PDB file of C-alpha atoms in Angstrom:
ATOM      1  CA  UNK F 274      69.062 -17.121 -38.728  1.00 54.00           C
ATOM      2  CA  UNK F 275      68.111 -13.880 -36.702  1.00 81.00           C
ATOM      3  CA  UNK F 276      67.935 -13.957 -33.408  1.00 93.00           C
ATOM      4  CA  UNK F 277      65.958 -12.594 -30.666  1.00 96.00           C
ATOM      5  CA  UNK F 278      65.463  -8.656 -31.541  1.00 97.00           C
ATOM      6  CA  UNK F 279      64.408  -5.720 -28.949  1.00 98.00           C
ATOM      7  CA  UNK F 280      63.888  -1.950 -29.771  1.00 97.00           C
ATOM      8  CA  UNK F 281      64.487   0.072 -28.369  1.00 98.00           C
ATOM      9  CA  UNK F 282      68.197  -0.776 -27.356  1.00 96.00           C
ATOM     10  CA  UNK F 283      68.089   2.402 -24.970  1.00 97.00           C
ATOM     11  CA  UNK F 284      64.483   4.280 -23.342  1.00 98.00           C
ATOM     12  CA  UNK F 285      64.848   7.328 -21.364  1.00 98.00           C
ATOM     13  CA  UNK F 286      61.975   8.662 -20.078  1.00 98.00           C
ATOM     14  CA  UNK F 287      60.656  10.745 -17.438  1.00 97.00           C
ATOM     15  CA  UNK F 288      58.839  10.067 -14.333  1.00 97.00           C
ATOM     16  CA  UNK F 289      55.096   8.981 -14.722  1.00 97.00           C
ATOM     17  CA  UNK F 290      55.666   8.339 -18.289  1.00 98.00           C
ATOM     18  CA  UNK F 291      53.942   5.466 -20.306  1.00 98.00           C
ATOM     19  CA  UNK F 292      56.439   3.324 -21.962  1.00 98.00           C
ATOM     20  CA  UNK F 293      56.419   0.464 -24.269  1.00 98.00           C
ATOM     21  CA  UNK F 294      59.179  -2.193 -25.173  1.00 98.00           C
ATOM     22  CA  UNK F 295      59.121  -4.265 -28.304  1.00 98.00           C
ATOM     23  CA  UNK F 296      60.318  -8.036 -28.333  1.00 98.00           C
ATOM     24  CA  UNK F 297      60.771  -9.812 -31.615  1.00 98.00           C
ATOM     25  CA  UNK F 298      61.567 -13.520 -30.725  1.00 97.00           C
ATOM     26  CA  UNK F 299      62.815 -16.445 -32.861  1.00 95.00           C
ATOM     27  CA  UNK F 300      60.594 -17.348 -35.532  1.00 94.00           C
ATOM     28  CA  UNK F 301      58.843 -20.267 -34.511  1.00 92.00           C
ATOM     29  CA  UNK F 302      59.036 -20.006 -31.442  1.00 93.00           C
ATOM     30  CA  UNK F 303      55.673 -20.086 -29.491  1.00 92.00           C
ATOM     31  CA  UNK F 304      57.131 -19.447 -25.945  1.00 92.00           C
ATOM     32  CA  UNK F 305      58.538 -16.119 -25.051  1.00 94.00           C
ATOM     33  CA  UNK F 306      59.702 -14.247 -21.878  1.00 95.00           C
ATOM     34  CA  UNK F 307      60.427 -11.693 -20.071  1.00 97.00           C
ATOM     35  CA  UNK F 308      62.566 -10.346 -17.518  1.00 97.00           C
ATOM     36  CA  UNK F 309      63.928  -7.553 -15.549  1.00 97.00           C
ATOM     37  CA  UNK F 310      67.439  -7.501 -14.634  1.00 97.00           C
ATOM     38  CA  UNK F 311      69.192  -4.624 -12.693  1.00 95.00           C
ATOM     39  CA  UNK F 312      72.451  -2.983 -12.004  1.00 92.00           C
ATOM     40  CA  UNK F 313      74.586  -5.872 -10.417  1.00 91.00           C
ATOM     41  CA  UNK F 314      71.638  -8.831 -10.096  1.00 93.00           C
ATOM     42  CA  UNK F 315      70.826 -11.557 -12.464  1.00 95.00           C
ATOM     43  CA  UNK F 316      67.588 -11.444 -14.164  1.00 96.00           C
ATOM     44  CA  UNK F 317      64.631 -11.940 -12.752  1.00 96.00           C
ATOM     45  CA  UNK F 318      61.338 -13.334 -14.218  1.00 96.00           C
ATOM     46  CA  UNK F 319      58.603 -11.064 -15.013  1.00 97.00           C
ATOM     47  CA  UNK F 320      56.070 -12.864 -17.926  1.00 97.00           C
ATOM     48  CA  UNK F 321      55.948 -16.448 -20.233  1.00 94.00           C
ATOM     49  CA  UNK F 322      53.727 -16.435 -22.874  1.00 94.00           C
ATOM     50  CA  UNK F 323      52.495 -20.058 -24.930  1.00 92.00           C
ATOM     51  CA  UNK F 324      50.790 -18.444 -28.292  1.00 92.00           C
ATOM     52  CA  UNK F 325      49.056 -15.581 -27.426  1.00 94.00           C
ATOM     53  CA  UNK F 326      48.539 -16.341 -23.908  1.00 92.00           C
ATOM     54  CA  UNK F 327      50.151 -15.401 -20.910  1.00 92.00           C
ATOM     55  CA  UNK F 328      50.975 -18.590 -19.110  1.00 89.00           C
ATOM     56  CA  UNK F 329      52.392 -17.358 -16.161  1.00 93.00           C
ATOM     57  CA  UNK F 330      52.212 -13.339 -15.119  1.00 95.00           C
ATOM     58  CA  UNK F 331      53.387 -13.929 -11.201  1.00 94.00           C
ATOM     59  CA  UNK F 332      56.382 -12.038 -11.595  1.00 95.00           C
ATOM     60  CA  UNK F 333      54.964  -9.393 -12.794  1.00 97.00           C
ATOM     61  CA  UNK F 334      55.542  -6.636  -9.985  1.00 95.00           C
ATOM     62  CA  UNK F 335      52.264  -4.096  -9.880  1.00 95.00           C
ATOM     63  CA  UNK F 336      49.530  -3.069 -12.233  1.00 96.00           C
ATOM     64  CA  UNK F 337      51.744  -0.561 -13.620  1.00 98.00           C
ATOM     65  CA  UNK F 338      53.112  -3.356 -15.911  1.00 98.00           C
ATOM     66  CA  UNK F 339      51.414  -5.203 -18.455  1.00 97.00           C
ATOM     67  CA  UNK F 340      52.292  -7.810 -21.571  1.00 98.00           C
ATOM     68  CA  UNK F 341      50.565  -8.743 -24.734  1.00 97.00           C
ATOM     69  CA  UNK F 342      51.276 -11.241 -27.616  1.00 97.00           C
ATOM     70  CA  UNK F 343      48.366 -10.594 -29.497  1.00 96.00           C
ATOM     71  CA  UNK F 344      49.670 -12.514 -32.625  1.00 95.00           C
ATOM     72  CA  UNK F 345      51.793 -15.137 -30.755  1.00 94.00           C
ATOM     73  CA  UNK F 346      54.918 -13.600 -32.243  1.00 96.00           C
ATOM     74  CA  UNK F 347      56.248 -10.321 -31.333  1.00 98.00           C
ATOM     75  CA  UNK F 348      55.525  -8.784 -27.536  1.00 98.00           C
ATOM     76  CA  UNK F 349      55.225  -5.672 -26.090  1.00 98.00           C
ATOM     77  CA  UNK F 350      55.722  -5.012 -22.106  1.00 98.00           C
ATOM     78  CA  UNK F 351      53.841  -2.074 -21.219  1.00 98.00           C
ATOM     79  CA  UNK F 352      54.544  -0.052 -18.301  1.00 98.00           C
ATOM     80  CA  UNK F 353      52.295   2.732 -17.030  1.00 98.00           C
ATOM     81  CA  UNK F 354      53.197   5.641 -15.075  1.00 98.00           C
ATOM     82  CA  UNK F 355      56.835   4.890 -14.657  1.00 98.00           C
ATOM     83  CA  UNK F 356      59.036   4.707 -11.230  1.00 97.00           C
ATOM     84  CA  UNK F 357      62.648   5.502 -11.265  1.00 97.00           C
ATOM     85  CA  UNK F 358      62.682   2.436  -9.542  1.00 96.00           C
ATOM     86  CA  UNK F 359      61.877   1.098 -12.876  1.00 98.00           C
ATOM     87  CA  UNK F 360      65.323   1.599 -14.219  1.00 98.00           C
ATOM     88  CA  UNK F 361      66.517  -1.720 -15.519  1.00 98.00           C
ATOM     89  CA  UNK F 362      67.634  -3.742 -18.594  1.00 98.00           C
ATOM     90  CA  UNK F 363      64.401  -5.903 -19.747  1.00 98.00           C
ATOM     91  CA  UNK F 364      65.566  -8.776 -21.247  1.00 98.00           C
ATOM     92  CA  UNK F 365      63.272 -11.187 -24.079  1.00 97.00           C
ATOM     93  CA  UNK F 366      63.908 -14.526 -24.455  1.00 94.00           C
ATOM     94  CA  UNK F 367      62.282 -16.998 -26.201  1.00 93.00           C
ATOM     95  CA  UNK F 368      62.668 -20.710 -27.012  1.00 90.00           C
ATOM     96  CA  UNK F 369      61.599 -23.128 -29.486  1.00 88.00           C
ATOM     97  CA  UNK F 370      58.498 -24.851 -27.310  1.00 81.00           C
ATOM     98  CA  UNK F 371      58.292 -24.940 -23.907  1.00 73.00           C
ATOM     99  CA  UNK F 372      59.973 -22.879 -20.778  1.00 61.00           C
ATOM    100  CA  UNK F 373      62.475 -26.416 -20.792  1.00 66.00           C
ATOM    101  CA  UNK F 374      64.014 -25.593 -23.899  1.00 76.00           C
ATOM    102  CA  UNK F 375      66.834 -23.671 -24.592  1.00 84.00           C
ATOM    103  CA  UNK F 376      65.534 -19.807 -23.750  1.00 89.00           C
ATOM    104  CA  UNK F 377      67.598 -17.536 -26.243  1.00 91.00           C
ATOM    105  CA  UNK F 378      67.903 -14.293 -25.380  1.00 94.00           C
ATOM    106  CA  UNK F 379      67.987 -10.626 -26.785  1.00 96.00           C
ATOM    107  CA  UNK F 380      70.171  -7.863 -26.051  1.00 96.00           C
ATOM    108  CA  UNK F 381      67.990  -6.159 -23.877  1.00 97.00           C
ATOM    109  CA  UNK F 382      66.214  -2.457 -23.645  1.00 98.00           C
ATOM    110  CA  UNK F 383      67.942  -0.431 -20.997  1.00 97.00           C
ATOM    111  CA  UNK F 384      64.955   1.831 -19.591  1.00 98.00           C
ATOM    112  CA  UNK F 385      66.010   5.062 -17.414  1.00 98.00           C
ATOM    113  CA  UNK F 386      63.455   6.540 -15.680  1.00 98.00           C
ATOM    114  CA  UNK F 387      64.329  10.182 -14.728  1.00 96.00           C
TER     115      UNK F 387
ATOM    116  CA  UNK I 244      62.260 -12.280  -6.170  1.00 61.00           C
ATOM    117  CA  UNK I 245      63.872 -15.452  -5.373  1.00 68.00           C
ATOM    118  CA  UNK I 246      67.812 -14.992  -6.565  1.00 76.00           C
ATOM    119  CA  UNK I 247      70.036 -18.152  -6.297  1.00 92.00           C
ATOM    120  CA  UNK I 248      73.280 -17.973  -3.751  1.00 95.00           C
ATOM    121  CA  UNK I 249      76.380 -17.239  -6.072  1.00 97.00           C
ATOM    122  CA  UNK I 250      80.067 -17.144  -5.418  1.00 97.00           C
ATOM    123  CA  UNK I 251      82.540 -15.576  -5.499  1.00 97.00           C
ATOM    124  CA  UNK I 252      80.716 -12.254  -6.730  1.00 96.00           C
ATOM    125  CA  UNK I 253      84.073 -11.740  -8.178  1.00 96.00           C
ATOM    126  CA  UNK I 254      87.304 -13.304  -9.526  1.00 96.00           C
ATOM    127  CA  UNK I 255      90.884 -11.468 -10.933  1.00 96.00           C
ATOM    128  CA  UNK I 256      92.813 -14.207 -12.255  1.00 95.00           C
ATOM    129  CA  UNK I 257      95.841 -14.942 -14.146  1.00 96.00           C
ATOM    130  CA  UNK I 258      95.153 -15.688 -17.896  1.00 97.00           C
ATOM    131  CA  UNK I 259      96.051 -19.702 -18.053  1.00 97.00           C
ATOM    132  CA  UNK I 260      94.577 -20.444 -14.493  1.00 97.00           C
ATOM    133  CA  UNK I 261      91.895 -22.383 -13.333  1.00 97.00           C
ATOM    134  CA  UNK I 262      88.186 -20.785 -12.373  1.00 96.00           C
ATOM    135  CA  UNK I 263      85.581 -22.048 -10.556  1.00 97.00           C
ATOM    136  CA  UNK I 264      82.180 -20.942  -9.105  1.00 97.00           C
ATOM    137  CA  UNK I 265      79.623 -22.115  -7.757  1.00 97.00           C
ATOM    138  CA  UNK I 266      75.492 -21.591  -7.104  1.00 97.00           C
ATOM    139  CA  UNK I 267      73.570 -22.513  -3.884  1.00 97.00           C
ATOM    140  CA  UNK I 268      69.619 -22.840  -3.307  1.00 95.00           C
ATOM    141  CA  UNK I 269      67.312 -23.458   0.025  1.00 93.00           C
ATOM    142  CA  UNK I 270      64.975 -25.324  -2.559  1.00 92.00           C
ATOM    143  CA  UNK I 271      65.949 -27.700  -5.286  1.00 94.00           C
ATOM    144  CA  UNK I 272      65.970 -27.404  -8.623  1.00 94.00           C
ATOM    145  CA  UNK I 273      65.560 -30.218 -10.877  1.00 93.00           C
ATOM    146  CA  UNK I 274      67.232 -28.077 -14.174  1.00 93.00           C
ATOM    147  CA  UNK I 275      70.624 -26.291 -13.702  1.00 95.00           C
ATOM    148  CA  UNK I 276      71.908 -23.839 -16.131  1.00 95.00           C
ATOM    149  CA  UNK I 277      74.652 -21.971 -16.566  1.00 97.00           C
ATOM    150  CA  UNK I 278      74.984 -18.980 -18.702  1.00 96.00           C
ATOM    151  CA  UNK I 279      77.465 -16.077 -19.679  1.00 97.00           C
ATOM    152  CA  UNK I 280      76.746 -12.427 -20.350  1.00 97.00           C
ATOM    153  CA  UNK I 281      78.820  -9.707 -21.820  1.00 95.00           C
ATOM    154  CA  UNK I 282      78.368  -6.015 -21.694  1.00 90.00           C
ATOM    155  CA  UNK I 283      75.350  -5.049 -23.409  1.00 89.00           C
ATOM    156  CA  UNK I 284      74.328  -8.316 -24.334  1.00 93.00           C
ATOM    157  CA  UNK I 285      71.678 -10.953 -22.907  1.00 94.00           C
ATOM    158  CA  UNK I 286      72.882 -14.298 -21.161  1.00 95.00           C
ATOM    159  CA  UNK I 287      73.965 -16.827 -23.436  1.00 94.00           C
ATOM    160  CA  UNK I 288      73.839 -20.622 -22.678  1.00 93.00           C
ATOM    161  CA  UNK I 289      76.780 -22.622 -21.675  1.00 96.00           C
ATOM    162  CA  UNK I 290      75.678 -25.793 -20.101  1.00 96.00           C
ATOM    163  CA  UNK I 291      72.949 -27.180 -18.950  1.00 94.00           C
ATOM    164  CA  UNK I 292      72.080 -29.805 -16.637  1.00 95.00           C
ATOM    165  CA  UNK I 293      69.180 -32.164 -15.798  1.00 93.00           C
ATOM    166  CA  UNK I 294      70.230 -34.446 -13.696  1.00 94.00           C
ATOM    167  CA  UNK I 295      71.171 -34.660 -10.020  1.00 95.00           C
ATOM    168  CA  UNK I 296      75.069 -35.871 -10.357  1.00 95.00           C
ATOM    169  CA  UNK I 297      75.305 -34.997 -13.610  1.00 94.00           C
ATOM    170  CA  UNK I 298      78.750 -33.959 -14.379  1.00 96.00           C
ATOM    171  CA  UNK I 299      78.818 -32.204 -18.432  1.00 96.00           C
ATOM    172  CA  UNK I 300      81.261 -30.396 -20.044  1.00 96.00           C
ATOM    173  CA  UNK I 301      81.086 -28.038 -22.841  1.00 95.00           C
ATOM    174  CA  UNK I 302      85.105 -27.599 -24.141  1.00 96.00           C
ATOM    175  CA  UNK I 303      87.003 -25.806 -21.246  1.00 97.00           C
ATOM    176  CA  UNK I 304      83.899 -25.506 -19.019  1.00 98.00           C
ATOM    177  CA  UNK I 305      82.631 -28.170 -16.693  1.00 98.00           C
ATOM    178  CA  UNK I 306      79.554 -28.063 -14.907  1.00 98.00           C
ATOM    179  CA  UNK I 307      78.082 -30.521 -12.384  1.00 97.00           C
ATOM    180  CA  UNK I 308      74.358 -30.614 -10.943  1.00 96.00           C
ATOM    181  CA  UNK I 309      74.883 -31.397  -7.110  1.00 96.00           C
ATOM    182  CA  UNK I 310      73.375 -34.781  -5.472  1.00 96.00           C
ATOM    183  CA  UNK I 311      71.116 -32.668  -3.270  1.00 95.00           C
ATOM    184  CA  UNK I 312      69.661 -30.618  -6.287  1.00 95.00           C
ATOM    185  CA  UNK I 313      70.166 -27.600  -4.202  1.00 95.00           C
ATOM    186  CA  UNK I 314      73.814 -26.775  -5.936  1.00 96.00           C
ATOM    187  CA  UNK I 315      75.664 -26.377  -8.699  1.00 98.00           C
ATOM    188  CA  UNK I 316      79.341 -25.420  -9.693  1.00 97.00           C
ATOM    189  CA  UNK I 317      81.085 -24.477 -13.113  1.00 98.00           C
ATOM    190  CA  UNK I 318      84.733 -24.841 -13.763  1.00 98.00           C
ATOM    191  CA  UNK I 319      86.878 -22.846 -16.642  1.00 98.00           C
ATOM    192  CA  UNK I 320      90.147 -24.148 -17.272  1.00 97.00           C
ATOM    193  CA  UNK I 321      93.114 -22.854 -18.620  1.00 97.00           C
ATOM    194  CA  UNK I 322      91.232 -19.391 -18.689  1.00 97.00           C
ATOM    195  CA  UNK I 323      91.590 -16.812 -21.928  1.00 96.00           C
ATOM    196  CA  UNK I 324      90.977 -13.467 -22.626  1.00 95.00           C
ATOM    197  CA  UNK I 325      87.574 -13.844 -24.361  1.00 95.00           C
ATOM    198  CA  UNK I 326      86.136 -15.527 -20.925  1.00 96.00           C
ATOM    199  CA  UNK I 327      86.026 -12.093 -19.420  1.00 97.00           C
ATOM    200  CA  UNK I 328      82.228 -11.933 -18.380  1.00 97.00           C
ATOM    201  CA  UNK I 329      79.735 -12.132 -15.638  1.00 97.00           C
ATOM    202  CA  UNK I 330      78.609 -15.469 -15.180  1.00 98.00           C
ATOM    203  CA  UNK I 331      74.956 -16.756 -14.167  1.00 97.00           C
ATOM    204  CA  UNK I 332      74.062 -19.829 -12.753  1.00 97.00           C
ATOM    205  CA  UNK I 333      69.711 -20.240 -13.085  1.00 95.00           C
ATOM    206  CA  UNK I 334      67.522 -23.245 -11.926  1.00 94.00           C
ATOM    207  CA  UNK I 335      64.338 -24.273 -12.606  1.00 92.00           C
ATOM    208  CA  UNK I 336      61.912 -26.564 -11.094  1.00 89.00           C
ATOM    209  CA  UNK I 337      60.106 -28.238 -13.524  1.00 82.00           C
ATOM    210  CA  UNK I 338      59.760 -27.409 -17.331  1.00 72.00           C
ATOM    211  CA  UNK I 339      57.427 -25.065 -17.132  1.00 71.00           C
ATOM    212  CA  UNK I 340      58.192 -22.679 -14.143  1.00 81.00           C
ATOM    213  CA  UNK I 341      60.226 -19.860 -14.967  1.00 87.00           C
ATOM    214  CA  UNK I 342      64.481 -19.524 -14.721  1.00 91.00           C
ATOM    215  CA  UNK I 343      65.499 -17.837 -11.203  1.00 94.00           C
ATOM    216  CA  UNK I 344      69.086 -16.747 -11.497  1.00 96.00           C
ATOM    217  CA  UNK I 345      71.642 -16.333  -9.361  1.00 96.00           C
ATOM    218  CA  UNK I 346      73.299 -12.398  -8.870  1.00 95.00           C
ATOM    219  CA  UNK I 347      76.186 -13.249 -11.192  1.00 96.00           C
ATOM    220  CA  UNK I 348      80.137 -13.732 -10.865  1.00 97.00           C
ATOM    221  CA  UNK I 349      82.496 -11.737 -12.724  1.00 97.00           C
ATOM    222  CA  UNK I 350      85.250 -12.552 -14.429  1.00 97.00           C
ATOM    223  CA  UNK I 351      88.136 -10.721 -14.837  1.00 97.00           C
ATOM    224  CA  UNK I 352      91.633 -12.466 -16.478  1.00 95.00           C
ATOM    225  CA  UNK I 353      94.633 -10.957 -16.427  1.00 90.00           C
ATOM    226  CA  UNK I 354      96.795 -11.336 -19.197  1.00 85.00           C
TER     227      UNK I 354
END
């Protein structure tokens, strides 16, 4: 079966810019992620949604940023008025349950800010 | 964030030798997990471990979940071609806090 999906695979954009990334997890899976992983770190958490609801937002970094899974399926982070310090590859994941299961992830959207 | 202590950050090694790294936390972790990612690509799940002393392996790669809960280490034998990759070790603390990862080592073999 397919596995987790993200489009764009590549976002430039410019400084102050409104962007939005797309996440289309597993099917059936209710809990999805994401996370924010830059040039020589490991990723690190951002959002986990249950359903439709964000279950835990802590790592999102400022008000700039935002996530909705209005349907309990696909996702789309939102961030406002972009940062070059926003440059990263966000990564989805999702998994079948609960954050203990197995999180699969996508490929990743590379976003550069310019 | 929180990032997990990983080493080496890097390894150049003969294609038939032996590999191993390991992952290092001030807090425990009662899940460890160990994953690989290739260019372009998200991290991929190699082993995972839920037990402190757990020792599991997963064909060439061993992993064990140290007594303390605060460590981890992966071994790769008789390394390949294909293991080229940055490896990740991530804990968690109960099932549903998220993954914190570790800054990655990569793998380079030489064949």
């Amino acid at each position: 079966g397919a596995g987790v999906s993200q489009t764009p695979s590549n976002k430039v954009t410019e400084k102050g810019k409104y962007v939005e990334l797309r996440c289309d997890p597993i099917s059936g899976h209710t809990a999805l992620y994401w996370y924010r992983q830059s040039l020589g770190q490991g990723p690190e958490f951002l959002i986990y949604f249950q359903g439709t609801g964000a279950a835990d937002d802590s790592g999102l970094p400022n008000d700039r940023f935002f996530a909705v899974r209005p349907e309990g399926s696909v996702s789309t982070l939102k961030i406002q008025r972009t940062e070059r310090g926003d440059s990263a590859v966000y990564l989805c994941a999702s998994s079948l349950t609960k954050s203990a299961d197995t999180q699969y992830f996508g490929p990743g959207t590379r976003l550069t800010v310019l | 964030g929180q990032q997990l202590n990983q080493s080496p950050q890097s390894m150049f090694i003969q294609e038939g030798e032996d590999v191993s790294m390991n992952c290092t936390s001030s807090s425990i972790f009662n899940t460890w997990l160990w994953y690989k990612q290739d260019p372009g690509e998200g991290p991929v799940l190699l082993i995972a471990l839920y037990k402190a002393g757990e020792l599991t392996s997963n064909g060439r790669l061993t992993a064990q979940f140290g007594i303390t809960r605060k460590d981890s280490f992966l071994n790769i034998s008789a390394s390949i071609p294909s293991d080229v990759g940055i490896y990740f070790c991530a804990g968690q603390k109960s099932g549903n806090t998220p993954l914190v990862f570790g800054k990655g080592t990569r793998l380079s073999v030489i064949a």
